[in-house]
């Protein structure tokens, strides 16, 4: 549904009720159309350049985007679920999420920013992406060619094409593991992450998912914490400086130690 025609300098505003309708609307408007989720990125952009867009496609009226449900051995979380709501709903199955998502911005942002918007933004310093990668999540997408599912591992390194809509995520529920999250923050940059690590230890398998600087999260694994750290050391070229790598290794060591305690 569209509201009455806007003035020549204002974008048209649309409130679709299905993912397919939303994707079709954005395809119609091309590069001068944008999806609106929590608005944490788009609204400031519009304040700076109100004439930059022809259309805004608001996603809040798509019912399945607000759902959290268990489907078999997975949990599906809709794209419009806020970070705060996801943190509360998933804490029973993923206790580490409480510590992990607590570091995301501040409470005001967490209450408005959505899981789908955060994935689409693809910020390297993202606790959300680090968590999803650590738990082998899949991202549900809708675009001009219909719906598809992509592993978060692949999506982190291939930006979404314009018009592709994140509709939700599917996260496997872990059987038996211990997990811990560690993050170091920069004091003079609004608390932005310097390095983070999420460690998981299960019988016969250890993994540590890390992010630092401008590097997208990577997940390293082995049969023991020492093997996971060795795998991390082999990826030293992924980080833009020795200083960043040192912080990442420190975060990984602490997370692994706490998960194994």
Tab-separated table of C-alpha atoms in Angstrom, residues 64-67 77-82 114-117 166-169:
chain	number	residue	atom	x	y	z
A	64	UNK	CA	6.579	-12.997	9.604
A	65	UNK	CA	9.396	-10.477	9.965
A	66	UNK	CA	8.539	-10.050	13.655
A	67	UNK	CA	8.378	-13.750	14.541
A	77	UNK	CA	14.235	-15.150	13.735
A	78	UNK	CA	12.462	-12.610	11.529
A	79	UNK	CA	14.353	-9.688	10.047
A	80	UNK	CA	12.420	-7.024	11.993
A	81	UNK	CA	13.084	-8.544	15.417
A	82	UNK	CA	15.100	-6.019	17.381
A	114	UNK	CA	16.809	-4.929	13.789
A	115	UNK	CA	18.590	-8.183	13.136
A	116	UNK	CA	17.953	-7.943	9.384
A	117	UNK	CA	19.185	-4.370	9.164
A	166	UNK	CA	17.004	-10.074	4.385
A	167	UNK	CA	13.841	-11.793	5.624
A	168	UNK	CA	15.301	-13.623	8.626
A	169	UNK	CA	17.947	-15.952	10.001
